[in-house]
PDB file of C-alpha atoms in Angstrom:
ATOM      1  CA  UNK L   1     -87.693-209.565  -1.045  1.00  0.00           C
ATOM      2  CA  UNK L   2     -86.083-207.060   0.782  1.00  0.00           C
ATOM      3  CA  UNK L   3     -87.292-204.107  -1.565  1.00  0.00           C
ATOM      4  CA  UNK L   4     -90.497-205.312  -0.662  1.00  0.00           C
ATOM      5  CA  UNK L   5     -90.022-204.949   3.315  1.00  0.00           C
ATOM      6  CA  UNK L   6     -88.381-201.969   2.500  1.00  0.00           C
ATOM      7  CA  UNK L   7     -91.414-200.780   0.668  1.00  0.00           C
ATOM      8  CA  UNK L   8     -93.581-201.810   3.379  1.00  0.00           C
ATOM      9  CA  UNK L   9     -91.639-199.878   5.846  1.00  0.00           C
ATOM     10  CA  UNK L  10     -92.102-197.259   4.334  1.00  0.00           C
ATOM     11  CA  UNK L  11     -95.884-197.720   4.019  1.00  0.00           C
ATOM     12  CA  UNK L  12     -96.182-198.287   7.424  1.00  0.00           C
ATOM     13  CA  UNK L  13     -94.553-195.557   8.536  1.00  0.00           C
ATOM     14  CA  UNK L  14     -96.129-192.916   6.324  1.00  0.00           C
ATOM     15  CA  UNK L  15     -99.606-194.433   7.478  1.00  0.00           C
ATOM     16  CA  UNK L  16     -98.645-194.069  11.082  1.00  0.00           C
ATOM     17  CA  UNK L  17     -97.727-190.710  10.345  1.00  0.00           C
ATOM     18  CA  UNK L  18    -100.781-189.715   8.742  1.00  0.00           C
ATOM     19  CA  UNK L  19    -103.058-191.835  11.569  1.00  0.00           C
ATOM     20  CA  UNK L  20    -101.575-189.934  14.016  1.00  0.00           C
ATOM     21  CA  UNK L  21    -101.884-186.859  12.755  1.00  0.00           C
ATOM     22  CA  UNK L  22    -106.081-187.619  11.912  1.00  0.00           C
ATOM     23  CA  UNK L  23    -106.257-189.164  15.446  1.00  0.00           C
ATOM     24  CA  UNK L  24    -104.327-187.300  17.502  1.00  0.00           C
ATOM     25  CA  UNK L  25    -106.733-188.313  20.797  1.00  0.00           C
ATOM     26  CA  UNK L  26    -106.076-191.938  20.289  1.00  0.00           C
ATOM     27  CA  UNK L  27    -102.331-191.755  19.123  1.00  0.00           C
ATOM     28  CA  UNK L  28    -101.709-189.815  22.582  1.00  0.00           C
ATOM     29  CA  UNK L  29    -103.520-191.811  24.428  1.00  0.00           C
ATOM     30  CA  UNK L  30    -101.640-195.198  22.917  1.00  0.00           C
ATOM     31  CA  UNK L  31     -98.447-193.283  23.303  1.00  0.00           C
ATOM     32  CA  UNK L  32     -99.676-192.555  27.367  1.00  0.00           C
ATOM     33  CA  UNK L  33    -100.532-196.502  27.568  1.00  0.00           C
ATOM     34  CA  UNK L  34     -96.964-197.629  26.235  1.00  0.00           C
ATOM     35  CA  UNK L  35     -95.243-194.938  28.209  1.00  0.00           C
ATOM     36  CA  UNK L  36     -96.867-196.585  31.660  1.00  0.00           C
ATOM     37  CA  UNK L  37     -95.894-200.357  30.285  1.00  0.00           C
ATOM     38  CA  UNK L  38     -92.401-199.068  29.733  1.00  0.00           C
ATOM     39  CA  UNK L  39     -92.489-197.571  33.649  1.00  0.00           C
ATOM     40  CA  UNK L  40     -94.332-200.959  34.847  1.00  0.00           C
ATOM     41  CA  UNK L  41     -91.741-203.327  32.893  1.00  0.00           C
ATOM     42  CA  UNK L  42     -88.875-201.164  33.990  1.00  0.00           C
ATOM     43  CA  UNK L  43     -89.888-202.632  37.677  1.00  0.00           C
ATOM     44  CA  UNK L  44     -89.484-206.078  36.490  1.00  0.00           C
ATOM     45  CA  UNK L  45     -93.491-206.585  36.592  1.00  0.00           C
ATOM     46  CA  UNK L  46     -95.835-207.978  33.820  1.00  0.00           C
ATOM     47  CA  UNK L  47     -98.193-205.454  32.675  1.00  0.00           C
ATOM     48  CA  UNK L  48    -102.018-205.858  34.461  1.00  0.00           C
ATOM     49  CA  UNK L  49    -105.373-204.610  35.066  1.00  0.00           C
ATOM     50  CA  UNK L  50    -108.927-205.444  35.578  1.00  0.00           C
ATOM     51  CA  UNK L  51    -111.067-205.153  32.492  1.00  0.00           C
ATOM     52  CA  UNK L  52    -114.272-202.785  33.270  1.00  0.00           C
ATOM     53  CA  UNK L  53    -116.199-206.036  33.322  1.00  0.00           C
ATOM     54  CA  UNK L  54    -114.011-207.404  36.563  1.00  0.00           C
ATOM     55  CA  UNK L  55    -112.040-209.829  34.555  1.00  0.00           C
ATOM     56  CA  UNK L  56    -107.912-209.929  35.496  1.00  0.00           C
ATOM     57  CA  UNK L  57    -105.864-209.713  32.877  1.00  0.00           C
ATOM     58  CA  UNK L  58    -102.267-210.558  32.991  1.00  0.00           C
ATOM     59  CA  UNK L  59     -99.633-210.434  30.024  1.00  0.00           C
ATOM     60  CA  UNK L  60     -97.850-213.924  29.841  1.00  0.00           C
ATOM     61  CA  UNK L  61     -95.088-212.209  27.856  1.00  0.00           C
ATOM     62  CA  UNK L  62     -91.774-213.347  29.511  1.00  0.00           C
ATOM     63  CA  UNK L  63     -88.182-214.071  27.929  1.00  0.00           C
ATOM     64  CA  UNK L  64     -88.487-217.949  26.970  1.00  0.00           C
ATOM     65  CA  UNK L  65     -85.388-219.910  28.045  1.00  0.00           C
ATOM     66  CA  UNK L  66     -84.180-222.814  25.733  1.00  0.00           C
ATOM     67  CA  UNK L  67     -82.567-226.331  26.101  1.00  0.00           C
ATOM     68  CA  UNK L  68     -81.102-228.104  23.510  1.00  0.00           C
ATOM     69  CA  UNK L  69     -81.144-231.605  23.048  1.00  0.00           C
ATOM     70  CA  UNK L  70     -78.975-234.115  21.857  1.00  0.00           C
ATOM     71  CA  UNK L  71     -79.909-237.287  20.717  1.00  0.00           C
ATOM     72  CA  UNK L  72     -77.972-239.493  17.828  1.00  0.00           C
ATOM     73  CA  UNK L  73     -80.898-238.852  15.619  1.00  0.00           C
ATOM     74  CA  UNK L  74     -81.688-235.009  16.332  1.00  0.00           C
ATOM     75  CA  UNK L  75     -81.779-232.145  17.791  1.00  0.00           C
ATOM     76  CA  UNK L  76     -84.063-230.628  19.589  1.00  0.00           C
ATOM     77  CA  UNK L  77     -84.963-227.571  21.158  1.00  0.00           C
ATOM     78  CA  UNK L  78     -87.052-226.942  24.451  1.00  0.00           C
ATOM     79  CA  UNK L  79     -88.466-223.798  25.803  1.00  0.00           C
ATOM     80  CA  UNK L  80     -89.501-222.765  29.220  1.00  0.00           C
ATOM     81  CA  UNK L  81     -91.739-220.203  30.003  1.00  0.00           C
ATOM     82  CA  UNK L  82     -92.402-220.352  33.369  1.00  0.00           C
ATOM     83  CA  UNK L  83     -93.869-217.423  35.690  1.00  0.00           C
ATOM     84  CA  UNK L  84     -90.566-217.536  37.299  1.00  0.00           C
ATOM     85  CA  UNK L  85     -88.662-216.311  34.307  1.00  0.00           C
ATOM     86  CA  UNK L  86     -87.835-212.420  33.688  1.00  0.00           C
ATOM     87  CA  UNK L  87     -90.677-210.937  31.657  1.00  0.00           C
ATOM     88  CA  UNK L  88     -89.908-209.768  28.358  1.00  0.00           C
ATOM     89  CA  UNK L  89     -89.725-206.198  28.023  1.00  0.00           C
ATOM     90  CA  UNK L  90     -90.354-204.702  24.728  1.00  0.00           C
ATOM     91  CA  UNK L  91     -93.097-207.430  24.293  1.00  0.00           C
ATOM     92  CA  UNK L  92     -94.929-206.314  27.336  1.00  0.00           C
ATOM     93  CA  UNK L  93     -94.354-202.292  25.957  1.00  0.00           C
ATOM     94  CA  UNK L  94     -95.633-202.876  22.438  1.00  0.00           C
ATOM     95  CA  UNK L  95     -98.442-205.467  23.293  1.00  0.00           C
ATOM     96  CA  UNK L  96     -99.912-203.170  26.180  1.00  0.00           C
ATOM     97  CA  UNK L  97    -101.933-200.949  24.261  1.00  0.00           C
ATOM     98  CA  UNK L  98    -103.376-202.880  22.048  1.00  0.00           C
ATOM     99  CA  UNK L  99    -104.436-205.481  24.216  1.00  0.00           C
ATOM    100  CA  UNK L 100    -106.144-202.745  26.586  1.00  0.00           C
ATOM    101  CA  UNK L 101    -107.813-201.521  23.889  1.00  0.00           C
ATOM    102  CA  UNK L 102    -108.910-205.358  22.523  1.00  0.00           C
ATOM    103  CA  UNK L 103    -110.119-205.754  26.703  1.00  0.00           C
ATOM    104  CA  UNK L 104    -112.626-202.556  26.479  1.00  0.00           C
ATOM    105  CA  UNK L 105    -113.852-203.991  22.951  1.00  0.00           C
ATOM    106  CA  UNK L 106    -115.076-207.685  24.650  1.00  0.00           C
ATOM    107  CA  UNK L 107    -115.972-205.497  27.645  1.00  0.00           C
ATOM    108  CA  UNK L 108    -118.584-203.984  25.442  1.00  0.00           C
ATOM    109  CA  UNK L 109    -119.138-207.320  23.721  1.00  0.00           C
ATOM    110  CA  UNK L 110    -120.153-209.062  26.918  1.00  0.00           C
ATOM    111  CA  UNK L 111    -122.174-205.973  28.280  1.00  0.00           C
ATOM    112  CA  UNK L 112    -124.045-206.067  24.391  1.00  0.00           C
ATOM    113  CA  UNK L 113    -124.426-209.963  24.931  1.00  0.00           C
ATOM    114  CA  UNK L 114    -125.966-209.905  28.661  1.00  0.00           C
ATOM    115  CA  UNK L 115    -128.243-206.916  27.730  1.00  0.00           C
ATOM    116  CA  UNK L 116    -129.456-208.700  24.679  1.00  0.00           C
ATOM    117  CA  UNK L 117    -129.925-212.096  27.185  1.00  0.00           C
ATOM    118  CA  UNK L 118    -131.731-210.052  29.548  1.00  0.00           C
ATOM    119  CA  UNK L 119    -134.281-208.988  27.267  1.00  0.00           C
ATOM    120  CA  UNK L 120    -134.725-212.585  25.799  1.00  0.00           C
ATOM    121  CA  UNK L 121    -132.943-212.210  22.513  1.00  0.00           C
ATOM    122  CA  UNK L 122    -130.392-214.413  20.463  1.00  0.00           C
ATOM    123  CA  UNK L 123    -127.200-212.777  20.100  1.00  0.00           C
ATOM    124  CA  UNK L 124    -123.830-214.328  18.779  1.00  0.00           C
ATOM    125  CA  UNK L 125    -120.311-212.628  18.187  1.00  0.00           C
ATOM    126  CA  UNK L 126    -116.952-213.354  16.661  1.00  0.00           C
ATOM    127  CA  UNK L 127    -114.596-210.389  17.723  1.00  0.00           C
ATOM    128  CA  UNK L 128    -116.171-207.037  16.864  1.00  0.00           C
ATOM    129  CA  UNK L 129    -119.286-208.899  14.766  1.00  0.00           C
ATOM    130  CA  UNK L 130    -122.147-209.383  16.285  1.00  0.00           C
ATOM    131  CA  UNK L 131    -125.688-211.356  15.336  1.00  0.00           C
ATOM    132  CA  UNK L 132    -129.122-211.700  15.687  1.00  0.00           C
ATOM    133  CA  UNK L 133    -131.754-212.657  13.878  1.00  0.00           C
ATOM    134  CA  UNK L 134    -133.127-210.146  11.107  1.00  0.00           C
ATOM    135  CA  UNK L 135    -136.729-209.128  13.285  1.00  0.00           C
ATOM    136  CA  UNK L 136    -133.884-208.135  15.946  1.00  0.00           C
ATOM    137  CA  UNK L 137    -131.034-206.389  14.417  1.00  0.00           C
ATOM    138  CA  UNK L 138    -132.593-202.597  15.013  1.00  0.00           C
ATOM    139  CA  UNK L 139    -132.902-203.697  18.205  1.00  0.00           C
ATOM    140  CA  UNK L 140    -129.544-205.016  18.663  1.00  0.00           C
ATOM    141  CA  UNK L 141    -128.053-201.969  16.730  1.00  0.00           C
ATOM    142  CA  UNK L 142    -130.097-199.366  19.762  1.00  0.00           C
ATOM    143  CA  UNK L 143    -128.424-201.737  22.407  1.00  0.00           C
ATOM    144  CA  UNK L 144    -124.922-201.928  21.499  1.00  0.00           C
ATOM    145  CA  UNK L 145    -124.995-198.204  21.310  1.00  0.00           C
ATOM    146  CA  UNK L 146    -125.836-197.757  24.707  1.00  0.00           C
ATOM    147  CA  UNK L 147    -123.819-200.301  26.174  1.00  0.00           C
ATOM    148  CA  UNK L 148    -120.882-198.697  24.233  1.00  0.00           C
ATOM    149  CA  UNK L 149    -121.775-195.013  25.309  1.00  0.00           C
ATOM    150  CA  UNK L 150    -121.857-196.668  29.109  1.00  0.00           C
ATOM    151  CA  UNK L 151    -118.789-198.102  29.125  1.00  0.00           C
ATOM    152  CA  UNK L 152    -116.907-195.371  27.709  1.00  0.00           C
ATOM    153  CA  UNK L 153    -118.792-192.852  30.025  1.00  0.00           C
ATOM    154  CA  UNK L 154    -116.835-194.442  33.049  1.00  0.00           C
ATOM    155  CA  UNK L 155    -113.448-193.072  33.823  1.00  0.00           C
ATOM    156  CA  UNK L 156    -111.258-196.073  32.070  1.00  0.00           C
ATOM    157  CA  UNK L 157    -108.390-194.374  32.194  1.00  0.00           C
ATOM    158  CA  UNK L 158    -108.616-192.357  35.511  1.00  0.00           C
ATOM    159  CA  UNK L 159    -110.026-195.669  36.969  1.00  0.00           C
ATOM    160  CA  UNK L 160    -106.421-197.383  35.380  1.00  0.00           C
ATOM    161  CA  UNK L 161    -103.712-194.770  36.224  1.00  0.00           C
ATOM    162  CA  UNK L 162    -105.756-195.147  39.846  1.00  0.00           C
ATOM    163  CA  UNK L 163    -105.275-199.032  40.380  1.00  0.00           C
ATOM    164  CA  UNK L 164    -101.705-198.371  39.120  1.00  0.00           C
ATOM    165  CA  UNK L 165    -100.374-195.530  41.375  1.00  0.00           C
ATOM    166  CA  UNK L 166    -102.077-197.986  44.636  1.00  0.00           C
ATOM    167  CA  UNK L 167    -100.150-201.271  42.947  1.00  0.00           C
ATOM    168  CA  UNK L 168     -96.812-199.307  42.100  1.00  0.00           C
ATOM    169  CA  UNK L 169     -96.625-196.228  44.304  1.00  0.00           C
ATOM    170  CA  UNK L 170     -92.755-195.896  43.625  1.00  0.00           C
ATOM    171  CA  UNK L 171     -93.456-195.169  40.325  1.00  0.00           C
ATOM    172  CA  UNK L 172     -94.232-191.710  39.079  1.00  0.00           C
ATOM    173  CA  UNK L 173     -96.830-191.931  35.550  1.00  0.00           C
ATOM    174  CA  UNK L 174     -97.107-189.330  33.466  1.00  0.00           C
ATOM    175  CA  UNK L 175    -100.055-187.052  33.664  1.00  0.00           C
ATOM    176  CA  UNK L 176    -103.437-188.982  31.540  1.00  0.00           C
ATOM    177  CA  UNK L 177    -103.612-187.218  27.942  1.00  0.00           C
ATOM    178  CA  UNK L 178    -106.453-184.370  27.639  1.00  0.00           C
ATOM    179  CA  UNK L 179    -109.874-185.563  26.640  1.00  0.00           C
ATOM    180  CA  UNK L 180    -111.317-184.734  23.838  1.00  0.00           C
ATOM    181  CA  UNK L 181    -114.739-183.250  23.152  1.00  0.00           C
ATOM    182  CA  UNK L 182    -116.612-186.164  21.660  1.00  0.00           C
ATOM    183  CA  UNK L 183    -120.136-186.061  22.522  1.00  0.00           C
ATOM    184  CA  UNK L 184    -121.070-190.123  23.106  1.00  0.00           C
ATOM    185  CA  UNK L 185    -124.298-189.280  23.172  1.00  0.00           C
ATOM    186  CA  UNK L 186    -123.749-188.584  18.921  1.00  0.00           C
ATOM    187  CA  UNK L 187    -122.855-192.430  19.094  1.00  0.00           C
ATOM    188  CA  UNK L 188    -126.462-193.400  19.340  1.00  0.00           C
ATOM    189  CA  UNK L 189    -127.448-191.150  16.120  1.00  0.00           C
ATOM    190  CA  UNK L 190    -124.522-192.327  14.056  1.00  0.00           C
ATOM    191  CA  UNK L 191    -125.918-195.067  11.113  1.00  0.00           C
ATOM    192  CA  UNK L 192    -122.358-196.321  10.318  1.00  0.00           C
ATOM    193  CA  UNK L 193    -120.970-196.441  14.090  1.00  0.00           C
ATOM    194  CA  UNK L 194    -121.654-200.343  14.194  1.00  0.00           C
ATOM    195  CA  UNK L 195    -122.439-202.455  11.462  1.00  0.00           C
TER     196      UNK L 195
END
């Protein structure tokens, strides 16, 4: 068994490597997202934000305190995790970026689903798949490009670093990664961008 974690480790790391080497605009920009969460936690505060769709998003992650109990026929073992607890710091580091990331994707879902509403048409999604019926789907396919080039034409991360610096102003973040030169508008062309 542990050749096989081993093994994995290994895997993992190598595809990491190789990930960030083919995406070097999203593995800075993760790297800029967990360097903030590391500044935030640092103060003692749970990482936050407000989705682009105005919902407030707050990581529960906090160290869990635990009481045993006794009995003649057990044991057992209580946790706490109230709001009043510290917050758990590597959990809110290494959960950050992915869950920002995971609040931009149902940002774009419910953007997709009230566009699709608004012009009278079924839709239904489970994470990042979404349905209609079959006389729809080209439509669909036109509208969830343009919700996604919309969403991602705002300044997310300018907007975040923004609502940070006016909630934390002791802390110093580091300067937003570069942009790169994607052209959104290729989005609506692409045949394999959604499926």
């Amino acid at each position: 068994e542990q050749e096989v974690r081993n093994a994995s480790g290994y895997l993992a790391s190598i595809t990491m490597e190789v990930m960030g080497e083919l995406f070097i605009g999203a593995r800075q920009t993760m790297n800029w997202l967990a360097s903030c969460a590391r500044l935030i936690s640092a103060h003692g505060q749970p990482m936050a934000w407000v989705s682009p769709v105005g919902v407030p998003i707050v990581q529960p992650y906090r160290q869990t305190k635990q009481y045993t109990i006794l009995t003649l026929m057990q044991s057992l073992v209580l946790s706490s995790n109230s709001d009043d607890l510290p917050i758990h710091r590597q959990r809110q580091v290494t959960a950050f970026p992915p869950n920002y990331v995971h609040s931009l994707d149902s940002s774009h879902m419910l953007l997709t689903a009230l566009e699709m509403d608004r012009r009278g048409l079924t839709f239904t999604a489970v994470h990042d798949s979404f349905w209609t019926h079959a006389c729809d789907v080209d439509e669909m396919n036109g509208l969830l490009r343009d919700c996604f080039v919309e969403l991602y034409e705002k300044p997310l991360l300018e907007d975040l670093k923004r609502n940070w610096e006016l909630r934390y102003p002791e802390i110093m973040f580091p300067d937003l990664p570069e942009r790169g030169d994607l052209d959104l508008e290729e989005v609506k062309k692409a045949p394999y961008f959604f499926q």
